[in-house]
Amino acid sequence: VTRSRAEEVEGLLRRLAPQVLAALARRHGQFDACEDAIQEALLAASRQWPDQGIPDKPRAWLTAVATRRLIEEIRADRARRAREDAAVEPEERHEPAPDEWQTAQSDDTLTLLFLCCHPALTPPSQIALTLRAVGGLTTRQIASAFLVPDATMAQRISRAKQTIKASGLTFDRPAETERAERLRAVRHVLYLVFNEGYTTTAGPELQRVELAEEAIRLTWMLHRLMPTDGETNGLLALMLLTHARRAARVSSDGMLIPLADQDRDLWDRRAIAEGVALVEQALATSPIGPYQLQAAIAAVHAEADSTDDTDWRQILSLYTLLIRLAPNPVFALNRAVAVAMADGAAAGLAELAAIEGDERLAGHHRVEAVRAHMLELAGDRARAASAYRAASRLSTSLPEQRYLESRAAAL
Amino acid sequence: MKYMLLIYDNADTRRLFFGPEGKALSEEIDALMAELTASGELIGGEALADPAQTRSIRPEDGMPVVTDGPLAETKEHFGGYLIVDCETPERATEIASRWPNARFVAMEVRPIMNVGGGQEM
């Protein structure tokens, strides 16, 4: 079996997984049992298809195998209950024709996303379940992407499914009144997956699912399901514009490279063009929102040839708007950087002094890193070096520490 | 974010765990471990043997030299650890505060370094 054949099978399975699961859950309810059944069908397919070839109707194949598995499980469950309870009521047989396929798939996939990101679930459970049920990843792949043991990730998934069952959540579209809020939750889960991928992996990690790419793939899917939703497009644009820098953000020896020093020829121009088009379209046609503004800021960076060439005044006004819309101390910190770049280091340091009292920033290494950068701009080398060292002690990332120590040493 | 919860013992804790209160303490730990397993926060953990079994390796003239016993004789010693993956440092601290040793000796909570990533500035 060639590697490309196995990859082709995996790609196909992961595209089909949410569709088959959604259809099964819509017909039978019992989301947790359906999810188990799909996983077994996917496993069977990933063993058989690379050797035996992809069946003519792969989706029908998966549906049939998963349905058979589900029925076996339901029967076993009934038999168990019958043994436990002598006075069991006769129940109707529940055996659908496996090749029946209903459309309305896009609606189904959306319903599936809403269920996996339901606010009753904890964020780690939402993330794990979304990656498995919608992303079609195995528990082992998700565990290795998050650097946790398989048993820990399996527990998060099973807890998510138990919560769905215990809370009586069903595979139904949320009411119109809840929709905006639920969609916000879906976007947030996708954002968290992207962020995890972006901040925990530097450079290519073979044998590991790339979470940032997976988040982009799922957000493209969400975008296709609701092409005119401004914030979804803003989120997708933000991911594309950020991920476009991946080849430039780490040196060959694993050193983080700051935006100012990145070789911009390495930026992915196609991803930038896609991101810019998406965010421009969203800003022109939808109510403005935090993801669109963050994407717009990323777009200003993406379109500049260098830091000197960057329109910092525009970035500053975008941050000002962003903070008004979504107050957040990390955005405020980024805004202080924009102040320093637009109006000089002294103005930036004054802005930093005004915001750093926020207790949510207490002990955050970025506060010291920003201070160090501003002091360096101001020419205060001694205090800049000590702020870089303070930032390094507060960071929990080795590549970040290495970068901050190197800045301190260069002063 | 992953944290190591460092569990400290002293000469009395082992006696405490093997004494009349031992059963209640073990049940307390079992319940907390079950909670962390169910929540998907538990990554792992181990208990260490008595510090009398320690061997220390220290440099002498730039060469490693092995001696029996811990680096320093202290009242409190490192007795074992848990690794948890929590959403907030407050949650990790809460778990450590509920471990029985927090009432008898000490616990420490320390973030675990991320070796592969980081955010460009």
Short mmCIF file of C-alpha atoms in Angstrom, two decimals:
data_model
loop_
_atom_site.label_atom_id
_atom_site.label_comp_id
_atom_site.label_asym_id
_atom_site.label_seq_id
_atom_site.Cartn_x
_atom_site.Cartn_y
_atom_site.Cartn_z
CA VAL A 1 0.00 0.00 0.00
CA THR A 2 1.50 3.32 -0.98
CA ARG A 3 1.54 6.21 1.41
CA SER A 4 -0.47 8.36 -0.97
CA ARG A 5 -3.23 5.72 -1.19
CA ALA A 6 -3.50 5.61 2.61
CA GLU A 7 -3.55 9.41 2.71
CA GLU A 8 -6.23 9.55 0.06
CA VAL A 9 -8.35 7.13 2.10
CA GLU A 10 -7.81 9.11 5.28
CA GLY A 11 -8.77 12.40 3.63
CA LEU A 12 -11.92 10.86 2.18
CA LEU A 13 -12.90 9.26 5.49
CA ARG A 14 -12.46 12.49 7.36
CA ARG A 15 -14.66 14.36 4.88
CA LEU A 16 -17.36 11.71 5.07
CA ALA A 17 -17.27 11.11 8.83
CA PRO A 18 -19.44 14.05 9.94
CA GLN A 19 -21.96 13.45 7.15
CA VAL A 20 -22.44 9.79 8.01
CA LEU A 21 -22.57 10.47 11.75
CA ALA A 22 -25.07 13.29 11.31
CA ALA A 23 -27.36 11.17 9.16
CA LEU A 24 -27.19 8.29 11.60
CA ALA A 25 -27.85 10.51 14.61
CA ARG A 26 -30.77 12.20 12.90
CA ARG A 27 -32.40 8.84 12.14
CA HIS A 28 -31.73 7.02 15.37
CA GLY A 29 -31.09 9.61 18.05
CA GLN A 30 -28.68 8.12 20.63
CA PHE A 31 -25.79 10.31 19.64
CA ASP A 32 -23.27 8.48 21.83
CA ALA A 33 -24.05 5.06 20.37
CA CYS A 34 -24.00 6.47 16.81
CA GLU A 35 -20.62 8.08 17.45
CA ASP A 36 -19.15 4.78 18.65
CA ALA A 37 -20.61 2.99 15.63
CA ILE A 38 -19.09 5.51 13.20
CA GLN A 39 -15.68 5.19 14.79
CA GLU A 40 -15.79 1.43 14.22
CA ALA A 41 -16.90 1.90 10.63
CA LEU A 42 -14.06 4.39 10.02
CA LEU A 43 -11.58 1.99 11.57
CA ALA A 44 -12.80 -0.86 9.36
CA ALA A 45 -12.57 1.35 6.27
CA SER A 46 -9.08 2.58 7.10
CA ARG A 47 -7.96 -1.06 7.38
CA GLN A 48 -9.70 -2.37 4.26
CA TRP A 49 -9.78 0.42 1.70
CA PRO A 50 -6.05 1.03 1.21
CA ASP A 51 -5.61 -2.67 0.23
CA GLN A 52 -8.94 -3.49 -1.34
CA GLY A 53 -9.68 -0.16 -2.98
CA ILE A 54 -12.26 2.49 -2.23
CA PRO A 55 -15.83 1.19 -2.77
CA ASP A 56 -17.97 2.78 -5.47
CA LYS A 57 -20.26 4.37 -2.90
CA PRO A 58 -18.00 5.02 0.07
CA ARG A 59 -20.60 6.92 2.04
CA ALA A 60 -23.19 4.19 1.65
CA TRP A 61 -20.54 1.63 2.69
CA LEU A 62 -19.74 3.55 5.87
CA THR A 63 -23.42 4.10 6.63
CA ALA A 64 -24.17 0.41 6.19
CA VAL A 65 -21.30 -0.74 8.41
CA ALA A 66 -22.05 1.85 11.09
CA THR A 67 -25.78 1.06 11.03
CA ARG A 68 -25.08 -2.66 11.38
CA ARG A 69 -22.80 -1.94 14.31
CA LEU A 70 -25.39 0.36 15.88
CA ILE A 71 -28.13 -2.26 15.56
CA GLU A 72 -25.91 -4.91 17.11
CA GLU A 73 -25.22 -2.54 19.96
CA ILE A 74 -28.91 -1.70 20.43
CA ARG A 75 -29.78 -5.42 20.44
CA ALA A 76 -27.04 -6.24 22.90
CA ASP A 77 -28.20 -3.40 25.06
CA ARG A 78 -31.79 -4.62 24.95
CA ALA A 79 -30.71 -8.15 25.74
CA ARG A 80 -28.80 -6.81 28.71
CA ARG A 81 -31.79 -4.87 29.89
CA ALA A 82 -34.07 -7.87 29.28
CA ARG A 83 -31.84 -10.01 31.45
CA GLU A 84 -31.81 -7.35 34.12
CA ASP A 85 -35.52 -6.73 33.99
CA ALA A 86 -37.83 -9.74 33.75
CA ALA A 87 -40.88 -7.65 32.86
CA VAL A 88 -39.44 -6.14 29.70
CA GLU A 89 -41.91 -4.65 27.24
CA PRO A 90 -41.78 -5.86 23.68
CA GLU A 91 -40.22 -3.17 21.54
CA GLU A 92 -40.52 -2.53 17.88
CA ARG A 93 -37.66 -3.63 15.69
CA HIS A 94 -35.56 -0.86 14.41
CA GLU A 95 -33.75 -1.87 11.32
CA PRO A 96 -33.44 0.75 8.61
CA ALA A 97 -32.29 -0.07 5.12
CA PRO A 98 -28.62 0.86 5.22
CA ASP A 99 -28.41 2.36 1.77
CA GLU A 100 -31.19 4.86 2.30
CA TRP A 101 -29.57 8.20 2.13
CA GLN A 102 -31.25 11.47 2.85
CA THR A 103 -30.03 14.81 1.72
CA ALA A 104 -30.10 17.99 3.78
CA GLN A 105 -26.54 17.08 4.68
CA SER A 106 -25.26 20.57 5.16
CA ASP A 107 -27.95 21.17 7.74
CA ASP A 108 -26.94 17.95 9.42
CA THR A 109 -23.27 18.84 9.60
CA LEU A 110 -24.14 22.18 11.13
CA THR A 111 -26.41 20.51 13.68
CA LEU A 112 -23.54 18.16 14.49
CA LEU A 113 -21.18 21.09 15.07
CA PHE A 114 -23.73 22.80 17.30
CA LEU A 115 -24.12 19.64 19.38
CA CYS A 116 -20.36 19.04 19.76
CA CYS A 117 -19.83 22.66 20.85
CA HIS A 118 -22.85 22.75 23.15
CA PRO A 119 -22.35 25.11 26.12
CA ALA A 120 -23.20 22.29 28.56
CA LEU A 121 -19.81 20.71 27.68
CA THR A 122 -16.50 21.95 29.07
CA PRO A 123 -14.13 23.50 26.50
CA PRO A 124 -11.73 20.51 26.52
CA SER A 125 -14.69 18.20 25.91
CA GLN A 126 -16.09 20.43 23.15
CA ILE A 127 -12.70 20.44 21.43
CA ALA A 128 -12.15 16.69 21.74
CA LEU A 129 -15.64 15.78 20.55
CA THR A 130 -15.56 18.24 17.64
CA LEU A 131 -12.25 16.87 16.40
CA ARG A 132 -13.49 13.30 16.63
CA ALA A 133 -17.11 13.60 15.50
CA VAL A 134 -16.76 16.41 12.96
CA GLY A 135 -13.05 16.15 12.14
CA GLY A 136 -13.10 12.36 11.89
CA LEU A 137 -9.87 12.04 13.87
CA THR A 138 -9.19 9.07 16.11
CA THR A 139 -8.83 9.48 19.85
CA ARG A 140 -5.16 8.59 19.52
CA GLN A 141 -4.55 11.29 16.90
CA ILE A 142 -6.26 13.91 19.05
CA ALA A 143 -4.37 12.80 22.16
CA SER A 144 -1.05 13.03 20.40
CA ALA A 145 -1.88 16.47 18.97
CA PHE A 146 -2.59 17.73 22.49
CA LEU A 147 0.35 15.82 24.01
CA VAL A 148 -1.81 13.96 26.52
CA PRO A 149 -2.16 10.19 27.09
CA ASP A 150 -4.77 8.36 24.98
CA ALA A 151 -6.69 7.47 28.15
CA THR A 152 -7.02 11.14 29.12
CA MET A 153 -8.39 12.09 25.71
CA ALA A 154 -10.71 9.05 25.64
CA GLN A 155 -12.07 10.20 28.97
CA ARG A 156 -12.75 13.72 27.67
CA ILE A 157 -14.67 12.31 24.72
CA SER A 158 -16.64 9.89 26.83
CA ARG A 159 -17.42 12.62 29.34
CA ALA A 160 -18.70 14.83 26.52
CA LYS A 161 -20.98 12.07 25.29
CA GLN A 162 -22.21 11.33 28.82
CA THR A 163 -23.02 15.00 29.31
CA ILE A 164 -24.97 15.06 26.05
CA LYS A 165 -26.94 12.02 27.15
CA ALA A 166 -27.48 13.17 30.74
CA SER A 167 -28.55 16.66 29.68
CA GLY A 168 -31.08 15.19 27.28
CA LEU A 169 -29.50 17.00 24.32
CA THR A 170 -30.82 15.75 21.03
CA PHE A 171 -29.68 15.90 17.46
CA ASP A 172 -31.88 18.84 16.53
CA ARG A 173 -31.24 22.26 15.10
CA PRO A 174 -31.10 24.88 17.83
CA ALA A 175 -34.01 27.30 17.99
CA GLU A 176 -33.59 30.47 15.92
CA THR A 177 -33.33 32.54 19.11
CA GLU A 178 -30.35 30.48 20.33
CA ARG A 179 -28.61 30.27 17.00
CA ALA A 180 -26.35 33.32 17.21
CA GLU A 181 -25.10 32.33 20.65
CA ARG A 182 -24.52 28.71 19.63
CA LEU A 183 -22.69 29.78 16.51
CA ARG A 184 -20.43 31.94 18.67
CA ALA A 185 -19.59 28.82 20.70
CA VAL A 186 -18.73 26.86 17.52
CA ARG A 187 -16.41 29.63 16.30
CA HIS A 188 -14.75 29.82 19.69
CA VAL A 189 -14.01 26.07 19.72
CA LEU A 190 -12.48 26.29 16.23
CA TYR A 191 -10.44 29.30 17.35
CA LEU A 192 -9.15 27.36 20.39
CA VAL A 193 -8.11 24.43 18.19
CA PHE A 194 -6.25 26.80 15.87
CA ASN A 195 -4.56 28.56 18.75
CA GLU A 196 -3.48 25.30 20.34
CA GLY A 197 -1.89 24.26 17.06
CA TYR A 198 -0.32 27.63 16.49
CA THR A 199 1.24 28.04 19.92
CA THR A 200 2.28 24.49 20.75
CA THR A 201 3.99 23.42 17.57
CA ALA A 202 6.84 25.10 15.85
CA GLY A 203 7.92 23.63 12.56
CA PRO A 204 6.72 20.43 10.97
CA GLU A 205 5.99 17.61 13.41
CA LEU A 206 5.76 14.40 11.48
CA GLN A 207 3.25 11.82 12.64
CA ARG A 208 1.19 14.49 14.35
CA VAL A 209 -2.03 15.99 13.14
CA GLU A 210 -1.49 19.66 12.51
CA LEU A 211 -4.19 21.28 14.64
CA ALA A 212 -3.93 24.69 12.96
CA GLU A 213 -4.56 23.07 9.57
CA GLU A 214 -7.38 20.99 10.97
CA ALA A 215 -8.99 24.13 12.44
CA ILE A 216 -8.71 25.83 9.04
CA ARG A 217 -10.25 22.81 7.30
CA LEU A 218 -13.21 22.78 9.70
CA THR A 219 -13.66 26.56 9.45
CA TRP A 220 -13.70 26.31 5.65
CA MET A 221 -16.43 23.73 6.12
CA LEU A 222 -18.37 26.10 8.40
CA HIS A 223 -17.85 28.88 5.87
CA ARG A 224 -19.34 26.72 3.08
CA LEU A 225 -22.33 26.00 5.31
CA MET A 226 -22.95 29.71 5.97
CA PRO A 227 -21.07 31.71 3.35
CA THR A 228 -22.51 35.09 4.33
CA ASP A 229 -21.82 34.94 8.08
CA GLY A 230 -19.41 37.84 8.73
CA GLU A 231 -17.75 36.55 11.88
CA THR A 232 -17.22 33.05 10.47
CA ASN A 233 -15.54 34.63 7.47
CA GLY A 234 -13.57 36.88 9.80
CA LEU A 235 -12.40 33.86 11.78
CA LEU A 236 -11.40 31.98 8.64
CA ALA A 237 -9.55 35.06 7.35
CA LEU A 238 -7.76 35.46 10.69
CA MET A 239 -6.60 31.83 10.60
CA LEU A 240 -5.46 32.02 6.97
CA LEU A 241 -3.57 35.28 7.49
CA THR A 242 -1.89 34.03 10.67
CA HIS A 243 -1.06 30.59 9.28
CA ALA A 244 0.36 32.25 6.14
CA ARG A 245 3.39 33.22 8.25
CA ARG A 246 4.18 29.68 9.42
CA ALA A 247 7.27 29.15 7.24
CA ALA A 248 8.76 32.45 8.42
CA ARG A 249 8.03 32.36 12.13
CA VAL A 250 10.57 29.72 13.14
CA SER A 251 14.18 29.43 12.01
CA SER A 252 15.67 26.13 10.85
CA ASP A 253 17.13 25.61 14.34
CA GLY A 254 13.74 26.10 16.05
CA MET A 255 14.22 29.74 17.09
CA LEU A 256 11.09 31.92 17.09
CA ILE A 257 11.39 34.86 14.73
CA PRO A 258 9.44 38.02 15.61
CA LEU A 259 7.17 39.61 13.02
CA ALA A 260 9.66 42.46 12.51
CA ASP A 261 12.48 40.09 11.49
CA GLN A 262 10.53 37.57 9.42
CA ASP A 263 11.51 36.95 5.81
CA ARG A 264 8.27 38.09 4.22
CA ASP A 265 9.10 36.28 0.98
CA LEU A 266 8.34 33.10 2.91
CA TRP A 267 4.79 34.19 3.68
CA ASP A 268 2.15 32.19 1.85
CA ARG A 269 0.82 34.74 -0.66
CA ARG A 270 -2.09 32.58 -1.76
CA ALA A 271 -3.38 32.20 1.80
CA ILE A 272 -2.93 35.95 2.31
CA ALA A 273 -4.92 36.75 -0.82
CA GLU A 274 -7.71 34.41 0.30
CA GLY A 275 -7.72 35.88 3.81
CA VAL A 276 -7.71 39.48 2.61
CA ALA A 277 -10.56 38.82 0.16
CA LEU A 278 -12.62 37.12 2.88
CA VAL A 279 -12.18 39.87 5.44
CA GLU A 280 -12.78 42.69 2.94
CA GLN A 281 -15.98 41.03 1.80
CA ALA A 282 -17.11 40.47 5.40
CA LEU A 283 -16.38 44.04 6.50
CA ALA A 284 -18.25 45.41 3.52
CA THR A 285 -21.36 43.28 3.92
CA SER A 286 -21.86 42.14 7.54
CA PRO A 287 -22.14 43.67 10.98
CA ILE A 288 -18.62 44.22 12.26
CA GLY A 289 -17.25 41.78 14.87
CA PRO A 290 -14.08 40.90 16.81
CA TYR A 291 -12.82 38.18 14.43
CA GLN A 292 -13.23 40.48 11.44
CA LEU A 293 -11.28 43.22 13.22
CA GLN A 294 -8.49 40.83 14.23
CA ALA A 295 -8.36 39.59 10.65
CA ALA A 296 -8.24 43.17 9.38
CA ILE A 297 -5.24 43.84 11.65
CA ALA A 298 -3.54 40.68 10.37
CA ALA A 299 -4.28 41.86 6.83
CA VAL A 300 -2.56 45.21 7.41
CA HIS A 301 0.56 43.31 8.56
CA ALA A 302 0.29 40.89 5.66
CA GLU A 303 0.20 43.66 3.08
CA ALA A 304 3.23 45.56 4.41
CA ASP A 305 6.73 44.96 3.06
CA SER A 306 8.37 45.53 6.44
CA THR A 307 7.64 46.78 9.99
CA ASP A 308 8.68 50.30 8.95
CA ASP A 309 6.34 50.11 6.03
CA THR A 310 3.40 48.98 8.20
CA ASP A 311 0.41 51.31 8.59
CA TRP A 312 0.59 51.38 12.40
CA ARG A 313 -1.95 54.19 12.64
CA GLN A 314 -4.52 52.00 10.93
CA ILE A 315 -3.61 49.09 13.20
CA LEU A 316 -4.03 51.39 16.18
CA SER A 317 -7.50 52.50 15.14
CA LEU A 318 -8.52 48.88 14.45
CA TYR A 319 -7.36 47.89 17.96
CA THR A 320 -9.24 50.83 19.46
CA LEU A 321 -12.40 49.64 17.76
CA LEU A 322 -11.73 46.03 18.76
CA ILE A 323 -11.36 46.90 22.44
CA ARG A 324 -14.57 48.89 22.36
CA LEU A 325 -16.35 45.88 20.84
CA ALA A 326 -14.64 43.14 22.88
CA PRO A 327 -12.81 44.46 25.95
CA ASN A 328 -9.90 42.13 26.64
CA PRO A 329 -6.57 42.83 28.40
CA VAL A 330 -4.51 40.97 25.76
CA PHE A 331 -6.00 43.13 23.00
CA ALA A 332 -5.19 46.17 25.17
CA LEU A 333 -1.59 44.98 25.40
CA ASN A 334 -1.39 44.62 21.61
CA ARG A 335 -2.91 48.08 21.27
CA ALA A 336 -0.14 49.49 23.48
CA VAL A 337 2.42 48.05 21.02
CA ALA A 338 0.59 49.80 18.18
CA VAL A 339 0.70 53.06 20.19
CA ALA A 340 4.48 52.70 20.57
CA MET A 341 4.93 52.02 16.87
CA ALA A 342 2.64 54.87 15.78
CA ASP A 343 3.48 57.56 18.38
CA GLY A 344 6.82 56.52 19.83
CA ALA A 345 8.13 54.45 22.73
CA ALA A 346 7.28 57.02 25.42
CA ALA A 347 3.61 57.05 24.42
CA GLY A 348 3.65 53.24 24.34
CA LEU A 349 5.16 52.98 27.82
CA ALA A 350 2.55 55.42 29.17
CA GLU A 351 -0.20 53.29 27.61
CA LEU A 352 1.35 50.15 29.11
CA ALA A 353 1.44 51.78 32.56
CA ALA A 354 -2.26 52.59 32.20
CA ILE A 355 -3.34 49.02 31.42
CA GLU A 356 -0.90 46.72 33.21
CA GLY A 357 -2.77 47.01 36.51
CA ASP A 358 -5.50 44.73 35.08
CA GLU A 359 -5.35 41.67 37.30
CA ARG A 360 -5.97 39.38 34.32
CA LEU A 361 -2.51 40.41 33.06
CA ALA A 362 -0.83 39.70 36.40
CA GLY A 363 2.21 37.45 35.88
CA HIS A 364 1.72 37.41 32.11
CA HIS A 365 5.08 37.22 30.35
CA ARG A 366 3.78 39.31 27.42
CA VAL A 367 3.53 42.39 29.66
CA GLU A 368 7.28 42.23 30.36
CA ALA A 369 8.07 41.31 26.75
CA VAL A 370 6.14 44.36 25.51
CA ARG A 371 7.82 46.58 28.10
CA ALA A 372 11.22 45.25 27.05
CA HIS A 373 10.49 45.95 23.40
CA MET A 374 9.39 49.53 24.15
CA LEU A 375 12.40 50.20 26.38
CA GLU A 376 14.65 48.90 23.62
CA LEU A 377 12.94 51.27 21.15
CA ALA A 378 13.48 54.09 23.66
CA GLY A 379 17.19 53.23 23.83
CA ASP A 380 17.10 52.22 27.49
CA ARG A 381 19.24 49.12 27.04
CA ALA A 382 19.79 48.18 30.68
CA ARG A 383 16.13 48.24 31.65
CA ALA A 384 15.15 46.59 28.36
CA ALA A 385 17.51 43.69 29.10
CA SER A 386 16.13 43.19 32.58
CA ALA A 387 12.54 43.28 31.26
CA TYR A 388 13.43 40.65 28.62
CA ARG A 389 14.86 38.47 31.41
CA ALA A 390 11.75 39.00 33.54
CA ALA A 391 9.59 37.99 30.55
CA SER A 392 11.72 34.89 30.03
CA ARG A 393 11.23 33.76 33.62
CA LEU A 394 7.45 34.12 33.25
CA SER A 395 7.16 32.31 29.92
CA THR A 396 6.20 28.63 29.87
CA SER A 397 7.45 28.00 26.34
CA LEU A 398 11.07 26.98 25.72
CA PRO A 399 11.32 28.59 22.25
CA GLU A 400 9.91 31.83 23.70
CA GLN A 401 12.43 31.75 26.55
CA ARG A 402 15.23 31.18 24.12
CA TYR A 403 14.11 34.15 22.02
CA LEU A 404 13.71 36.46 25.04
CA GLU A 405 17.11 35.46 26.49
CA SER A 406 18.74 36.09 23.12
CA ARG A 407 17.22 39.59 22.99
CA ALA A 408 18.49 40.32 26.50
CA ALA A 409 21.96 39.05 25.59
CA ALA A 410 22.08 41.21 22.43
CA LEU A 411 21.62 44.41 24.43
CA MET B 1 -2.05 24.14 30.45
CA LYS B 2 -0.23 21.30 32.15
CA TYR B 3 0.90 21.56 35.76
CA MET B 4 2.96 19.37 38.03
CA LEU B 5 1.58 19.16 41.56
CA LEU B 6 4.54 18.36 43.81
CA ILE B 7 3.62 16.39 46.89
CA TYR B 8 5.78 16.90 49.98
CA ASP B 9 6.15 14.43 52.84
CA ASN B 10 7.89 14.47 56.17
CA ALA B 11 8.82 11.75 58.67
CA ASP B 12 5.27 11.74 60.05
CA THR B 13 3.27 11.44 56.85
CA ARG B 14 4.12 7.83 56.13
CA ARG B 15 3.11 6.89 59.69
CA LEU B 16 -0.06 8.90 59.22
CA PHE B 17 -0.96 7.00 56.05
CA PHE B 18 -0.29 3.62 57.72
CA GLY B 19 -2.00 4.54 61.00
CA PRO B 20 -5.66 4.57 62.03
CA GLU B 21 -6.42 7.58 59.84
CA GLY B 22 -4.80 5.88 56.83
CA LYS B 23 -7.95 4.34 55.42
CA ALA B 24 -9.83 7.65 55.37
CA LEU B 25 -6.83 9.38 53.76
CA SER B 26 -6.53 6.73 51.06
CA GLU B 27 -10.22 7.04 50.31
CA GLU B 28 -9.84 10.79 50.04
CA ILE B 29 -7.04 10.34 47.50
CA ASP B 30 -8.98 7.67 45.59
CA ALA B 31 -11.98 10.00 45.32
CA LEU B 32 -9.85 12.88 44.06
CA MET B 33 -8.08 10.63 41.53
CA ALA B 34 -11.45 9.34 40.32
CA GLU B 35 -12.65 12.92 39.88
CA LEU B 36 -9.54 13.91 37.90
CA THR B 37 -9.80 10.80 35.74
CA ALA B 38 -13.47 11.41 35.00
CA SER B 39 -12.90 15.06 34.16
CA GLY B 40 -10.14 14.22 31.68
CA GLU B 41 -7.64 16.35 33.59
CA LEU B 42 -5.35 13.61 34.89
CA ILE B 43 -2.20 13.08 32.84
CA GLY B 44 -0.24 10.96 35.31
CA GLY B 45 1.55 10.75 38.61
CA GLU B 46 3.87 8.63 40.73
CA ALA B 47 4.82 8.17 44.37
CA LEU B 48 8.51 8.04 45.28
CA ALA B 49 10.27 5.63 47.63
CA ASP B 50 11.63 6.78 50.99
CA PRO B 51 14.38 9.41 50.72
CA ALA B 52 16.73 6.96 52.46
CA GLN B 53 16.91 5.16 49.11
CA THR B 54 18.11 8.26 47.28
CA ARG B 55 21.46 8.40 45.49
CA SER B 56 22.78 11.86 44.67
CA ILE B 57 25.16 12.80 41.91
CA ARG B 58 27.08 16.06 42.23
CA PRO B 59 30.03 17.51 40.39
CA GLU B 60 33.46 17.45 41.92
CA ASP B 61 36.15 19.10 39.81
CA GLY B 62 33.73 19.02 36.89
CA MET B 63 33.12 15.25 37.20
CA PRO B 64 29.93 13.59 38.49
CA VAL B 65 30.41 11.95 41.90
CA VAL B 66 27.79 9.62 43.39
CA THR B 67 26.91 9.57 47.09
CA ASP B 68 24.20 7.75 49.07
CA GLY B 69 21.41 9.88 50.45
CA PRO B 70 19.60 13.03 49.35
CA LEU B 71 21.29 16.32 48.42
CA ALA B 72 20.33 17.87 51.73
CA GLU B 73 18.77 16.63 54.94
CA THR B 74 15.49 18.51 55.18
CA LYS B 75 12.37 18.22 57.29
CA GLU B 76 10.23 18.10 54.17
CA HIS B 77 11.05 16.00 51.15
CA PHE B 78 9.65 15.52 47.67
CA GLY B 79 7.38 12.47 47.95
CA GLY B 80 5.64 12.21 44.61
CA TYR B 81 3.77 14.15 41.96
CA LEU B 82 0.65 14.44 39.84
CA ILE B 83 0.47 15.93 36.37
CA VAL B 84 -2.83 17.55 35.47
CA ASP B 85 -4.05 19.44 32.42
CA CYS B 86 -6.27 22.27 33.68
CA GLU B 87 -8.00 25.23 32.15
CA THR B 88 -6.73 27.68 34.75
CA PRO B 89 -3.92 27.88 37.33
CA GLU B 90 -6.67 28.40 39.91
CA ARG B 91 -8.09 24.97 39.13
CA ALA B 92 -4.64 23.33 39.47
CA THR B 93 -4.18 25.11 42.80
CA GLU B 94 -7.59 23.96 43.99
CA ILE B 95 -6.69 20.32 43.23
CA ALA B 96 -3.38 20.68 45.10
CA SER B 97 -5.16 22.26 48.07
CA ARG B 98 -7.48 19.28 48.30
CA TRP B 99 -4.64 16.71 48.33
CA PRO B 100 -4.26 15.56 51.98
CA ASN B 101 -0.58 16.56 52.14
CA ALA B 102 -1.68 20.19 51.83
CA ARG B 103 -3.05 19.82 55.37
CA PHE B 104 -0.04 18.00 56.83
CA VAL B 105 3.12 19.08 55.00
CA ALA B 106 3.06 21.01 51.72
CA MET B 107 2.16 20.98 48.06
CA GLU B 108 3.57 23.01 45.17
CA VAL B 109 1.99 23.82 41.81
CA ARG B 110 4.31 24.47 38.87
CA PRO B 111 3.50 25.00 35.19
CA ILE B 112 5.11 22.53 32.78
CA MET B 113 7.15 24.03 29.94
CA ASN B 114 5.93 23.70 26.39
CA VAL B 115 8.96 22.48 24.44
CA GLY B 116 7.71 22.82 20.90
CA GLY B 117 5.94 26.11 20.42
CA GLY B 118 5.41 29.67 21.49
CA GLN B 119 4.04 32.85 20.07
CA GLU B 120 6.12 35.12 17.90
CA MET B 121 6.25 38.69 19.18
#
